[in-house]
Amino acid sequence: MQNDLAVSMIITAWKGQNKKLDEMIASYGDEQWRKETSPGRNTGYYLLGHLAAVNDHIIQLLGLGNRLHPELEEPFLKKPDRSGTPSQSIAELKACWKEINDFLYGRIAAMQPADWFEPHTAVSAEDFAKEPHRNKLNILISRTVHQGYHLGQLTYLK
Amino acid sequence: MQNDLAVSMIITAWKGQNKKLDEMIASYGDEQWRKETSPGRNTGYYLLGHLAAVNDHIIQLLGLGNRLHPELEEPFLKKPDRSGTPSQSIAELKACWKEINDFLYGRIAAMQPADWFEPHTAVSAEDFAKEPHRNKLNILISRTVHQGYHLGQLTYLK
């Protein structure tokens, strides 16, 4: 019972961070997304692609299927901002973000509390036996904090 | 068992964010703390006091005692940056941060997993009966994300 509650609290926290980005998407214009969050730092555009790519990766880490937009990995995860010219438009990144989250929300709703304590897909059985915290729930905790980190920067586009 | 694990994962996540600020404290000079994290935005100094004040408030919310530094509330929680001239020096804020966390770490280590599912001290019994997620664990989840948010800004002082 408490176990269910802890899981649902973490899912709620993660969704809360997603919702904050949804609100920025609803309110920022293209000009704002193109701006740097601080002089010489990541642009809003890059962080939007980055957060979409990170959520896309969650699909794989939770074993819910293949990523929906693996093309985001190279420009928004592997490479830093301004290292190339990503082909995605701001509108396309917003659409990816929505598609990825709609998919995740549906699949996460079907998960049972105990599922969250299973190993995520990037940990070996051996490592998991020694480090049981490397489970699916921890993916969501770390990604929630990661979103908070970049939302703190994206708020500077206001 | 899973319940204990979820609680310990959240405590670890919270401590991880504290540690990141510890690392900034160890590496940033006074000049960096005095800078704005982005033009016209919060200074490092203000955010340092703010994060110390928020952790101080956790002591009270978890029912672990009175805040150690209630004098931080007015300048770093109630008022925004540059609304006055806080009397604390950077060195004093760093000392508060350490003292508050040392206290919290000791008291949290003595808490049992089930304690985290009790209501925090700012929720009424009536509200808690309807909203059992308003517990002590949720305080730590929300404060962890909040720390992430400001750490994303403080990294711009580098």
PDB file of C-alpha atoms in Angstrom:
ATOM      1  CA  MET A   1       0.000   0.000   0.000  1.00  0.00           C
ATOM      2  CA  GLN A   2       2.749   2.452   1.016  1.00  0.00           C
ATOM      3  CA  ASN A   3       4.735   0.967  -1.795  1.00  0.00           C
ATOM      4  CA  ASP A   4       2.004   1.861  -4.296  1.00  0.00           C
ATOM      5  CA  LEU A   5       1.897   5.325  -2.803  1.00  0.00           C
ATOM      6  CA  ALA A   6       5.655   5.925  -3.157  1.00  0.00           C
ATOM      7  CA  VAL A   7       5.515   4.839  -6.794  1.00  0.00           C
ATOM      8  CA  SER A   8       2.522   7.027  -7.556  1.00  0.00           C
ATOM      9  CA  MET A   9       4.155  10.020  -5.844  1.00  0.00           C
ATOM     10  CA  ILE A  10       7.220   9.663  -8.047  1.00  0.00           C
ATOM     11  CA  ILE A  11       5.126   9.279 -11.207  1.00  0.00           C
ATOM     12  CA  THR A  12       3.206  12.404 -10.176  1.00  0.00           C
ATOM     13  CA  ALA A  13       6.446  14.320  -9.629  1.00  0.00           C
ATOM     14  CA  TRP A  14       7.741  13.283 -13.055  1.00  0.00           C
ATOM     15  CA  LYS A  15       4.483  14.240 -14.749  1.00  0.00           C
ATOM     16  CA  GLY A  16       4.564  17.558 -12.895  1.00  0.00           C
ATOM     17  CA  GLN A  17       7.891  18.377 -14.502  1.00  0.00           C
ATOM     18  CA  ASN A  18       6.602  17.350 -17.928  1.00  0.00           C
ATOM     19  CA  LYS A  19       3.637  19.617 -17.384  1.00  0.00           C
ATOM     20  CA  LYS A  20       5.894  22.569 -16.656  1.00  0.00           C
ATOM     21  CA  LEU A  21       7.562  22.076 -20.019  1.00  0.00           C
ATOM     22  CA  ASP A  22       4.113  21.738 -21.607  1.00  0.00           C
ATOM     23  CA  GLU A  23       3.283  25.130 -20.142  1.00  0.00           C
ATOM     24  CA  MET A  24       6.444  26.660 -21.550  1.00  0.00           C
ATOM     25  CA  ILE A  25       5.619  25.141 -24.938  1.00  0.00           C
ATOM     26  CA  ALA A  26       2.170  26.736 -24.728  1.00  0.00           C
ATOM     27  CA  SER A  27       3.544  30.142 -23.816  1.00  0.00           C
ATOM     28  CA  TYR A  28       6.993  30.661 -25.417  1.00  0.00           C
ATOM     29  CA  GLY A  29       7.233  31.842 -29.001  1.00  0.00           C
ATOM     30  CA  ASP A  30       9.817  30.587 -31.511  1.00  0.00           C
ATOM     31  CA  GLU A  31      11.985  33.597 -30.829  1.00  0.00           C
ATOM     32  CA  GLN A  32      12.229  32.606 -27.161  1.00  0.00           C
ATOM     33  CA  TRP A  33      13.131  29.007 -27.954  1.00  0.00           C
ATOM     34  CA  ARG A  34      15.971  30.258 -30.164  1.00  0.00           C
ATOM     35  CA  LYS A  35      17.456  32.327 -27.361  1.00  0.00           C
ATOM     36  CA  GLU A  36      20.278  31.228 -25.074  1.00  0.00           C
ATOM     37  CA  THR A  37      19.205  30.511 -21.499  1.00  0.00           C
ATOM     38  CA  SER A  38      22.239  32.545 -20.379  1.00  0.00           C
ATOM     39  CA  PRO A  39      24.988  34.104 -22.511  1.00  0.00           C
ATOM     40  CA  GLY A  40      26.999  31.353 -24.211  1.00  0.00           C
ATOM     41  CA  ARG A  41      24.822  28.608 -22.673  1.00  0.00           C
ATOM     42  CA  ASN A  42      22.338  26.124 -24.124  1.00  0.00           C
ATOM     43  CA  THR A  43      19.534  27.501 -26.264  1.00  0.00           C
ATOM     44  CA  GLY A  44      15.905  26.755 -25.502  1.00  0.00           C
ATOM     45  CA  TYR A  45      15.779  24.887 -28.806  1.00  0.00           C
ATOM     46  CA  TYR A  46      18.567  22.541 -27.767  1.00  0.00           C
ATOM     47  CA  LEU A  47      17.073  21.901 -24.328  1.00  0.00           C
ATOM     48  CA  LEU A  48      13.669  21.171 -25.856  1.00  0.00           C
ATOM     49  CA  GLY A  49      15.237  18.544 -28.113  1.00  0.00           C
ATOM     50  CA  HIS A  50      17.357  17.286 -25.223  1.00  0.00           C
ATOM     51  CA  LEU A  51      14.391  16.765 -22.883  1.00  0.00           C
ATOM     52  CA  ALA A  52      12.393  15.057 -25.652  1.00  0.00           C
ATOM     53  CA  ALA A  53      15.352  12.756 -26.367  1.00  0.00           C
ATOM     54  CA  VAL A  54      15.745  11.909 -22.681  1.00  0.00           C
ATOM     55  CA  ASN A  55      12.057  10.987 -22.328  1.00  0.00           C
ATOM     56  CA  ASP A  56      12.303   8.964 -25.542  1.00  0.00           C
ATOM     57  CA  HIS A  57      15.122   7.037 -23.942  1.00  0.00           C
ATOM     58  CA  ILE A  58      12.906   6.273 -20.933  1.00  0.00           C
ATOM     59  CA  ILE A  59      10.707   4.132 -23.212  1.00  0.00           C
ATOM     60  CA  GLN A  60      13.685   1.871 -23.823  1.00  0.00           C
ATOM     61  CA  LEU A  61      15.023   1.919 -20.259  1.00  0.00           C
ATOM     62  CA  LEU A  62      11.638   0.847 -18.856  1.00  0.00           C
ATOM     63  CA  GLY A  63      11.377  -1.914 -21.463  1.00  0.00           C
ATOM     64  CA  LEU A  64       8.243  -0.403 -22.981  1.00  0.00           C
ATOM     65  CA  GLY A  65       9.422  -0.679 -26.549  1.00  0.00           C
ATOM     66  CA  ASN A  66      11.775   0.999 -28.960  1.00  0.00           C
ATOM     67  CA  ARG A  67      12.381   4.717 -28.872  1.00  0.00           C
ATOM     68  CA  LEU A  68       9.965   6.646 -31.057  1.00  0.00           C
ATOM     69  CA  HIS A  69      12.543   9.227 -32.165  1.00  0.00           C
ATOM     70  CA  PRO A  70      16.057   7.746 -32.140  1.00  0.00           C
ATOM     71  CA  GLU A  71      17.071  10.512 -34.560  1.00  0.00           C
ATOM     72  CA  LEU A  72      17.086  12.900 -31.596  1.00  0.00           C
ATOM     73  CA  GLU A  73      19.946  11.074 -29.893  1.00  0.00           C
ATOM     74  CA  GLU A  74      22.818  12.299 -32.021  1.00  0.00           C
ATOM     75  CA  PRO A  75      22.001  16.036 -32.097  1.00  0.00           C
ATOM     76  CA  PHE A  76      20.451  16.384 -28.639  1.00  0.00           C
ATOM     77  CA  LEU A  77      22.116  13.773 -26.427  1.00  0.00           C
ATOM     78  CA  LYS A  78      25.483  12.871 -27.882  1.00  0.00           C
ATOM     79  CA  LYS A  79      26.411  16.280 -29.191  1.00  0.00           C
ATOM     80  CA  PRO A  80      26.376  19.559 -27.312  1.00  0.00           C
ATOM     81  CA  ASP A  81      24.478  22.602 -28.511  1.00  0.00           C
ATOM     82  CA  ARG A  82      25.864  24.420 -31.568  1.00  0.00           C
ATOM     83  CA  SER A  83      27.946  21.450 -32.669  1.00  0.00           C
ATOM     84  CA  GLY A  84      25.953  21.124 -35.863  1.00  0.00           C
ATOM     85  CA  THR A  85      22.674  22.155 -37.377  1.00  0.00           C
ATOM     86  CA  PRO A  86      19.953  19.747 -36.269  1.00  0.00           C
ATOM     87  CA  SER A  87      17.374  19.300 -38.994  1.00  0.00           C
ATOM     88  CA  GLN A  88      14.385  19.378 -36.645  1.00  0.00           C
ATOM     89  CA  SER A  89      12.254  22.492 -36.504  1.00  0.00           C
ATOM     90  CA  ILE A  90      10.921  23.790 -33.204  1.00  0.00           C
ATOM     91  CA  ALA A  91       7.454  22.603 -34.231  1.00  0.00           C
ATOM     92  CA  GLU A  92       8.812  19.125 -34.917  1.00  0.00           C
ATOM     93  CA  LEU A  93      10.507  18.961 -31.525  1.00  0.00           C
ATOM     94  CA  LYS A  94       7.274  19.987 -29.822  1.00  0.00           C
ATOM     95  CA  ALA A  95       5.421  17.259 -31.732  1.00  0.00           C
ATOM     96  CA  CYS A  96       8.053  14.662 -30.730  1.00  0.00           C
ATOM     97  CA  TRP A  97       7.788  15.728 -27.102  1.00  0.00           C
ATOM     98  CA  LYS A  98       4.012  15.291 -27.130  1.00  0.00           C
ATOM     99  CA  GLU A  99       4.088  11.984 -28.998  1.00  0.00           C
ATOM    100  CA  ILE A 100       6.725  10.503 -26.688  1.00  0.00           C
ATOM    101  CA  ASN A 101       4.878  11.565 -23.540  1.00  0.00           C
ATOM    102  CA  ASP A 102       1.479  10.396 -24.788  1.00  0.00           C
ATOM    103  CA  PHE A 103       3.037   7.009 -25.419  1.00  0.00           C
ATOM    104  CA  LEU A 104       4.791   6.923 -22.038  1.00  0.00           C
ATOM    105  CA  TYR A 105       1.684   7.993 -20.126  1.00  0.00           C
ATOM    106  CA  GLY A 106      -0.349   5.190 -21.664  1.00  0.00           C
ATOM    107  CA  ARG A 107       2.248   2.529 -20.997  1.00  0.00           C
ATOM    108  CA  ILE A 108       3.090   3.736 -17.505  1.00  0.00           C
ATOM    109  CA  ALA A 109      -0.603   3.681 -16.561  1.00  0.00           C
ATOM    110  CA  ALA A 110      -0.577  -0.050 -17.333  1.00  0.00           C
ATOM    111  CA  MET A 111       2.420  -0.780 -15.093  1.00  0.00           C
ATOM    112  CA  GLN A 112       1.927  -2.325 -11.676  1.00  0.00           C
ATOM    113  CA  PRO A 113       3.789  -0.954  -8.621  1.00  0.00           C
ATOM    114  CA  ALA A 114       6.004  -4.046  -8.404  1.00  0.00           C
ATOM    115  CA  ASP A 115       7.115  -3.562 -12.024  1.00  0.00           C
ATOM    116  CA  TRP A 116       8.980  -0.424 -10.989  1.00  0.00           C
ATOM    117  CA  PHE A 117      11.324  -2.427  -8.798  1.00  0.00           C
ATOM    118  CA  GLU A 118      12.505  -4.562 -11.691  1.00  0.00           C
ATOM    119  CA  PRO A 119      15.880  -3.813 -13.256  1.00  0.00           C
ATOM    120  CA  HIS A 120      15.894  -1.213 -16.004  1.00  0.00           C
ATOM    121  CA  THR A 121      17.110  -2.447 -19.372  1.00  0.00           C
ATOM    122  CA  ALA A 122      20.612  -0.983 -19.137  1.00  0.00           C
ATOM    123  CA  VAL A 123      21.691  -2.868 -15.990  1.00  0.00           C
ATOM    124  CA  SER A 124      23.015  -6.412 -16.038  1.00  0.00           C
ATOM    125  CA  ALA A 125      21.456  -9.150 -13.888  1.00  0.00           C
ATOM    126  CA  GLU A 126      24.739  -9.416 -11.984  1.00  0.00           C
ATOM    127  CA  ASP A 127      24.938  -5.724 -11.216  1.00  0.00           C
ATOM    128  CA  PHE A 128      21.267  -5.583 -10.307  1.00  0.00           C
ATOM    129  CA  ALA A 129      21.701  -8.408  -7.794  1.00  0.00           C
ATOM    130  CA  LYS A 130      24.280  -6.262  -6.008  1.00  0.00           C
ATOM    131  CA  GLU A 131      22.568  -2.908  -6.589  1.00  0.00           C
ATOM    132  CA  PRO A 132      18.783  -3.357  -6.398  1.00  0.00           C
ATOM    133  CA  HIS A 133      18.250   0.397  -6.554  1.00  0.00           C
ATOM    134  CA  ARG A 134      19.151   0.280 -10.245  1.00  0.00           C
ATOM    135  CA  ASN A 135      15.522  -0.323 -11.034  1.00  0.00           C
ATOM    136  CA  LYS A 136      12.927   1.347 -13.223  1.00  0.00           C
ATOM    137  CA  LEU A 137      11.730   3.609 -10.454  1.00  0.00           C
ATOM    138  CA  ASN A 138      15.192   5.088 -10.128  1.00  0.00           C
ATOM    139  CA  ILE A 139      15.147   5.965 -13.818  1.00  0.00           C
ATOM    140  CA  LEU A 140      12.057   8.059 -13.201  1.00  0.00           C
ATOM    141  CA  ILE A 141      13.530   9.693 -10.081  1.00  0.00           C
ATOM    142  CA  SER A 142      16.741  10.674 -11.840  1.00  0.00           C
ATOM    143  CA  ARG A 143      14.911  11.897 -14.949  1.00  0.00           C
ATOM    144  CA  THR A 144      12.561  14.002 -12.808  1.00  0.00           C
ATOM    145  CA  VAL A 145      15.511  15.751 -11.169  1.00  0.00           C
ATOM    146  CA  HIS A 146      17.174  16.125 -14.570  1.00  0.00           C
ATOM    147  CA  GLN A 147      14.060  17.817 -15.926  1.00  0.00           C
ATOM    148  CA  GLY A 148      13.996  20.147 -12.930  1.00  0.00           C
ATOM    149  CA  TYR A 149      17.616  21.084 -13.674  1.00  0.00           C
ATOM    150  CA  HIS A 150      16.860  22.144 -17.234  1.00  0.00           C
ATOM    151  CA  LEU A 151      13.512  23.749 -16.364  1.00  0.00           C
ATOM    152  CA  GLY A 152      15.442  26.021 -14.014  1.00  0.00           C
ATOM    153  CA  GLN A 153      17.399  27.126 -17.064  1.00  0.00           C
ATOM    154  CA  LEU A 154      14.451  27.290 -19.460  1.00  0.00           C
ATOM    155  CA  THR A 155      12.603  29.635 -17.125  1.00  0.00           C
ATOM    156  CA  TYR A 156      15.257  32.214 -18.052  1.00  0.00           C
ATOM    157  CA  LEU A 157      13.737  32.424 -21.552  1.00  0.00           C
ATOM    158  CA  LYS A 158      10.709  34.198 -20.072  1.00  0.00           C
TER     159      LYS A 158
ATOM    160  CA  MET B   1      11.248  -4.312   1.467  1.00  0.00           C
ATOM    161  CA  GLN B   2      10.484  -2.518  -1.794  1.00  0.00           C
ATOM    162  CA  ASN B   3       9.067   0.186   0.351  1.00  0.00           C
ATOM    163  CA  ASP B   4      12.362   0.583   2.217  1.00  0.00           C
ATOM    164  CA  LEU B   5      14.120   0.633  -1.118  1.00  0.00           C
ATOM    165  CA  ALA B   6      11.920   3.411  -2.534  1.00  0.00           C
ATOM    166  CA  VAL B   7      12.519   5.531   0.550  1.00  0.00           C
ATOM    167  CA  SER B   8      16.269   4.978   0.464  1.00  0.00           C
ATOM    168  CA  MET B   9      16.370   5.812  -3.272  1.00  0.00           C
ATOM    169  CA  ILE B  10      14.674   9.134  -2.629  1.00  0.00           C
ATOM    170  CA  ILE B  11      16.959   9.960   0.297  1.00  0.00           C
ATOM    171  CA  THR B  12      19.928   9.127  -1.941  1.00  0.00           C
ATOM    172  CA  ALA B  13      18.590  11.388  -4.702  1.00  0.00           C
ATOM    173  CA  TRP B  14      18.138  14.254  -2.247  1.00  0.00           C
ATOM    174  CA  LYS B  15      21.620  13.794  -0.800  1.00  0.00           C
ATOM    175  CA  GLY B  16      22.990  13.673  -4.347  1.00  0.00           C
ATOM    176  CA  GLN B  17      21.623  17.144  -5.012  1.00  0.00           C
ATOM    177  CA  ASN B  18      23.022  18.430  -1.717  1.00  0.00           C
ATOM    178  CA  LYS B  19      26.379  17.016  -2.710  1.00  0.00           C
ATOM    179  CA  LYS B  20      26.321  18.893  -5.983  1.00  0.00           C
ATOM    180  CA  LEU B  21      25.912  22.134  -4.086  1.00  0.00           C
ATOM    181  CA  ASP B  22      28.712  21.043  -1.728  1.00  0.00           C
ATOM    182  CA  GLU B  23      30.926  20.646  -4.787  1.00  0.00           C
ATOM    183  CA  MET B  24      30.017  24.127  -6.025  1.00  0.00           C
ATOM    184  CA  ILE B  25      30.783  25.498  -2.558  1.00  0.00           C
ATOM    185  CA  ALA B  26      34.179  23.790  -2.705  1.00  0.00           C
ATOM    186  CA  SER B  27      34.989  25.171  -6.143  1.00  0.00           C
ATOM    187  CA  TYR B  28      33.337  28.596  -6.627  1.00  0.00           C
ATOM    188  CA  GLY B  29      35.045  31.702  -5.319  1.00  0.00           C
ATOM    189  CA  ASP B  30      33.225  34.619  -3.690  1.00  0.00           C
ATOM    190  CA  GLU B  31      33.272  36.514  -6.956  1.00  0.00           C
ATOM    191  CA  GLN B  32      31.319  33.711  -8.614  1.00  0.00           C
ATOM    192  CA  TRP B  33      28.718  33.576  -5.854  1.00  0.00           C
ATOM    193  CA  ARG B  34      28.152  37.312  -6.254  1.00  0.00           C
ATOM    194  CA  LYS B  35      27.429  36.969  -9.977  1.00  0.00           C
ATOM    195  CA  GLU B  36      23.987  36.707 -11.536  1.00  0.00           C
ATOM    196  CA  THR B  37      23.179  33.241 -12.911  1.00  0.00           C
ATOM    197  CA  SER B  38      21.866  34.992 -16.035  1.00  0.00           C
ATOM    198  CA  PRO B  39      21.528  38.736 -16.698  1.00  0.00           C
ATOM    199  CA  GLY B  40      18.931  40.219 -14.351  1.00  0.00           C
ATOM    200  CA  ARG B  41      18.339  36.843 -12.660  1.00  0.00           C
ATOM    201  CA  ASN B  42      19.083  35.507  -9.183  1.00  0.00           C
ATOM    202  CA  THR B  43      22.636  35.789  -7.916  1.00  0.00           C
ATOM    203  CA  GLY B  44      24.531  32.759  -6.689  1.00  0.00           C
ATOM    204  CA  TYR B  45      24.566  34.378  -3.253  1.00  0.00           C
ATOM    205  CA  TYR B  46      20.775  34.550  -3.135  1.00  0.00           C
ATOM    206  CA  LEU B  47      20.355  30.967  -4.348  1.00  0.00           C
ATOM    207  CA  LEU B  48      22.853  29.716  -1.762  1.00  0.00           C
ATOM    208  CA  GLY B  49      20.839  31.373   0.998  1.00  0.00           C
ATOM    209  CA  HIS B  50      17.606  30.179  -0.599  1.00  0.00           C
ATOM    210  CA  LEU B  51      18.675  26.527  -0.729  1.00  0.00           C
ATOM    211  CA  ALA B  52      19.957  26.672   2.855  1.00  0.00           C
ATOM    212  CA  ALA B  53      16.639  28.203   3.980  1.00  0.00           C
ATOM    213  CA  VAL B  54      14.637  25.525   2.151  1.00  0.00           C
ATOM    214  CA  ASN B  55      16.627  22.708   3.778  1.00  0.00           C
ATOM    215  CA  ASP B  56      16.246  24.433   7.140  1.00  0.00           C
ATOM    216  CA  HIS B  57      12.497  24.362   6.598  1.00  0.00           C
ATOM    217  CA  ILE B  58      12.654  20.601   5.985  1.00  0.00           C
ATOM    218  CA  ILE B  59      13.662  20.134   9.647  1.00  0.00           C
ATOM    219  CA  GLN B  60      10.333  21.621  10.663  1.00  0.00           C
ATOM    220  CA  LEU B  61       8.243  19.919   7.968  1.00  0.00           C
ATOM    221  CA  LEU B  62       9.568  16.483   8.936  1.00  0.00           C
ATOM    222  CA  GLY B  63       8.911  17.205  12.618  1.00  0.00           C
ATOM    223  CA  LEU B  64      12.587  16.901  13.503  1.00  0.00           C
ATOM    224  CA  GLY B  65      12.714  20.071  15.563  1.00  0.00           C
ATOM    225  CA  ASN B  66      12.831  23.807  15.115  1.00  0.00           C
ATOM    226  CA  ARG B  67      14.646  25.390  12.217  1.00  0.00           C
ATOM    227  CA  LEU B  68      18.275  26.124  13.007  1.00  0.00           C
ATOM    228  CA  HIS B  69      18.360  29.382  11.030  1.00  0.00           C
ATOM    229  CA  PRO B  70      14.919  30.989  10.911  1.00  0.00           C
ATOM    230  CA  GLU B  71      16.667  34.306  10.161  1.00  0.00           C
ATOM    231  CA  LEU B  72      17.167  33.036   6.585  1.00  0.00           C
ATOM    232  CA  GLU B  73      13.436  32.934   5.897  1.00  0.00           C
ATOM    233  CA  GLU B  74      12.802  36.640   5.432  1.00  0.00           C
ATOM    234  CA  PRO B  75      15.707  37.485   3.096  1.00  0.00           C
ATOM    235  CA  PHE B  76      15.924  34.196   1.175  1.00  0.00           C
ATOM    236  CA  LEU B  77      12.407  32.739   1.103  1.00  0.00           C
ATOM    237  CA  LYS B  78       9.894  35.521   1.573  1.00  0.00           C
ATOM    238  CA  LYS B  79      11.747  38.202  -0.339  1.00  0.00           C
ATOM    239  CA  PRO B  80      13.176  37.981  -3.827  1.00  0.00           C
ATOM    240  CA  ASP B  81      16.788  38.730  -4.626  1.00  0.00           C
ATOM    241  CA  ARG B  82      17.894  42.369  -4.458  1.00  0.00           C
ATOM    242  CA  SER B  83      14.926  43.408  -2.328  1.00  0.00           C
ATOM    243  CA  GLY B  84      17.195  44.346   0.537  1.00  0.00           C
ATOM    244  CA  THR B  85      20.673  43.752   1.817  1.00  0.00           C
ATOM    245  CA  PRO B  86      20.818  40.463   3.718  1.00  0.00           C
ATOM    246  CA  SER B  87      23.261  40.673   6.570  1.00  0.00           C
ATOM    247  CA  GLN B  88      24.713  37.204   6.023  1.00  0.00           C
ATOM    248  CA  SER B  89      28.121  36.870   4.423  1.00  0.00           C
ATOM    249  CA  ILE B  90      28.822  34.157   1.857  1.00  0.00           C
ATOM    250  CA  ALA B  91      30.917  32.352   4.470  1.00  0.00           C
ATOM    251  CA  GLU B  92      28.024  32.468   6.932  1.00  0.00           C
ATOM    252  CA  LEU B  93      25.596  31.036   4.366  1.00  0.00           C
ATOM    253  CA  LYS B  94      28.013  28.206   3.629  1.00  0.00           C
ATOM    254  CA  ALA B  95      28.293  27.487   7.372  1.00  0.00           C
ATOM    255  CA  CYS B  96      24.467  27.492   7.722  1.00  0.00           C
ATOM    256  CA  TRP B  97      24.153  25.107   4.784  1.00  0.00           C
ATOM    257  CA  LYS B  98      26.605  22.680   6.356  1.00  0.00           C
ATOM    258  CA  GLU B  99      25.130  22.904   9.843  1.00  0.00           C
ATOM    259  CA  ILE B 100      21.574  22.353   8.582  1.00  0.00           C
ATOM    260  CA  ASN B 101      22.539  19.368   6.456  1.00  0.00           C
ATOM    261  CA  ASP B 102      24.675  17.774   9.163  1.00  0.00           C
ATOM    262  CA  PHE B 103      21.669  17.990  11.468  1.00  0.00           C
ATOM    263  CA  LEU B 104      19.261  16.638   8.844  1.00  0.00           C
ATOM    264  CA  TYR B 105      21.537  13.744   7.900  1.00  0.00           C
ATOM    265  CA  GLY B 106      21.772  12.624  11.510  1.00  0.00           C
ATOM    266  CA  ARG B 107      18.050  12.828  12.138  1.00  0.00           C
ATOM    267  CA  ILE B 108      17.062  11.273   8.829  1.00  0.00           C
ATOM    268  CA  ALA B 109      19.387   8.327   9.471  1.00  0.00           C
ATOM    269  CA  ALA B 110      17.335   7.595  12.606  1.00  0.00           C
ATOM    270  CA  MET B 111      13.994   7.588  10.750  1.00  0.00           C
ATOM    271  CA  GLN B 112      12.294   4.320   9.857  1.00  0.00           C
ATOM    272  CA  PRO B 113      10.808   3.775   6.364  1.00  0.00           C
ATOM    273  CA  ALA B 114       7.235   3.916   7.709  1.00  0.00           C
ATOM    274  CA  ASP B 115       7.912   7.338   9.269  1.00  0.00           C
ATOM    275  CA  TRP B 116       8.156   8.823   5.786  1.00  0.00           C
ATOM    276  CA  PHE B 117       4.519   8.003   5.091  1.00  0.00           C
ATOM    277  CA  GLU B 118       3.300  10.051   8.028  1.00  0.00           C
ATOM    278  CA  PRO B 119       1.835  13.492   7.378  1.00  0.00           C
ATOM    279  CA  HIS B 120       4.313  16.345   7.243  1.00  0.00           C
ATOM    280  CA  THR B 121       3.773  19.067   9.836  1.00  0.00           C
ATOM    281  CA  ALA B 122       2.074  21.559   7.504  1.00  0.00           C
ATOM    282  CA  VAL B 123      -0.877  19.331   6.521  1.00  0.00           C
ATOM    283  CA  SER B 124      -4.004  18.966   8.668  1.00  0.00           C
ATOM    284  CA  ALA B 125      -5.261  15.526   9.764  1.00  0.00           C
ATOM    285  CA  GLU B 126      -8.404  16.097   7.686  1.00  0.00           C
ATOM    286  CA  ASP B 127      -6.522  16.948   4.524  1.00  0.00           C
ATOM    287  CA  PHE B 128      -4.089  14.100   5.056  1.00  0.00           C
ATOM    288  CA  ALA B 129      -6.946  11.595   5.351  1.00  0.00           C
ATOM    289  CA  LYS B 130      -8.061  12.644   1.858  1.00  0.00           C
ATOM    290  CA  GLU B 131      -4.587  13.163   0.413  1.00  0.00           C
ATOM    291  CA  PRO B 132      -2.177  10.559   1.839  1.00  0.00           C
ATOM    292  CA  HIS B 133       0.549  11.625  -0.561  1.00  0.00           C
ATOM    293  CA  ARG B 134       1.011  14.771   1.531  1.00  0.00           C
ATOM    294  CA  ASN B 135       3.516  12.898   3.635  1.00  0.00           C
ATOM    295  CA  LYS B 136       7.114  13.436   4.677  1.00  0.00           C
ATOM    296  CA  LEU B 137       8.487  11.516   1.715  1.00  0.00           C
ATOM    297  CA  ASN B 138       6.784  13.915  -0.667  1.00  0.00           C
ATOM    298  CA  ILE B 139       8.551  16.813   1.033  1.00  0.00           C
ATOM    299  CA  LEU B 140      11.859  15.206   0.174  1.00  0.00           C
ATOM    300  CA  ILE B 141      10.801  14.453  -3.429  1.00  0.00           C
ATOM    301  CA  SER B 142       9.662  18.008  -4.060  1.00  0.00           C
ATOM    302  CA  ARG B 143      12.721  19.526  -2.390  1.00  0.00           C
ATOM    303  CA  THR B 144      15.009  17.294  -4.459  1.00  0.00           C
ATOM    304  CA  VAL B 145      13.437  18.537  -7.690  1.00  0.00           C
ATOM    305  CA  HIS B 146      13.566  22.099  -6.375  1.00  0.00           C
ATOM    306  CA  GLN B 147      17.282  21.736  -5.712  1.00  0.00           C
ATOM    307  CA  GLY B 148      17.792  20.373  -9.232  1.00  0.00           C
ATOM    308  CA  TYR B 149      16.005  23.437 -10.593  1.00  0.00           C
ATOM    309  CA  HIS B 150      18.354  25.889  -8.883  1.00  0.00           C
ATOM    310  CA  LEU B 151      21.469  23.769  -9.470  1.00  0.00           C
ATOM    311  CA  GLY B 152      20.717  24.063 -13.188  1.00  0.00           C
ATOM    312  CA  GLN B 153      20.968  27.815 -12.690  1.00  0.00           C
ATOM    313  CA  LEU B 154      23.967  27.764 -10.365  1.00  0.00           C
ATOM    314  CA  THR B 155      25.983  25.779 -12.887  1.00  0.00           C
ATOM    315  CA  TYR B 156      25.950  28.954 -14.998  1.00  0.00           C
ATOM    316  CA  LEU B 157      28.300  30.590 -12.488  1.00  0.00           C
ATOM    317  CA  LYS B 158      31.092  28.298 -13.704  1.00  0.00           C
TER     318      LYS B 158
END
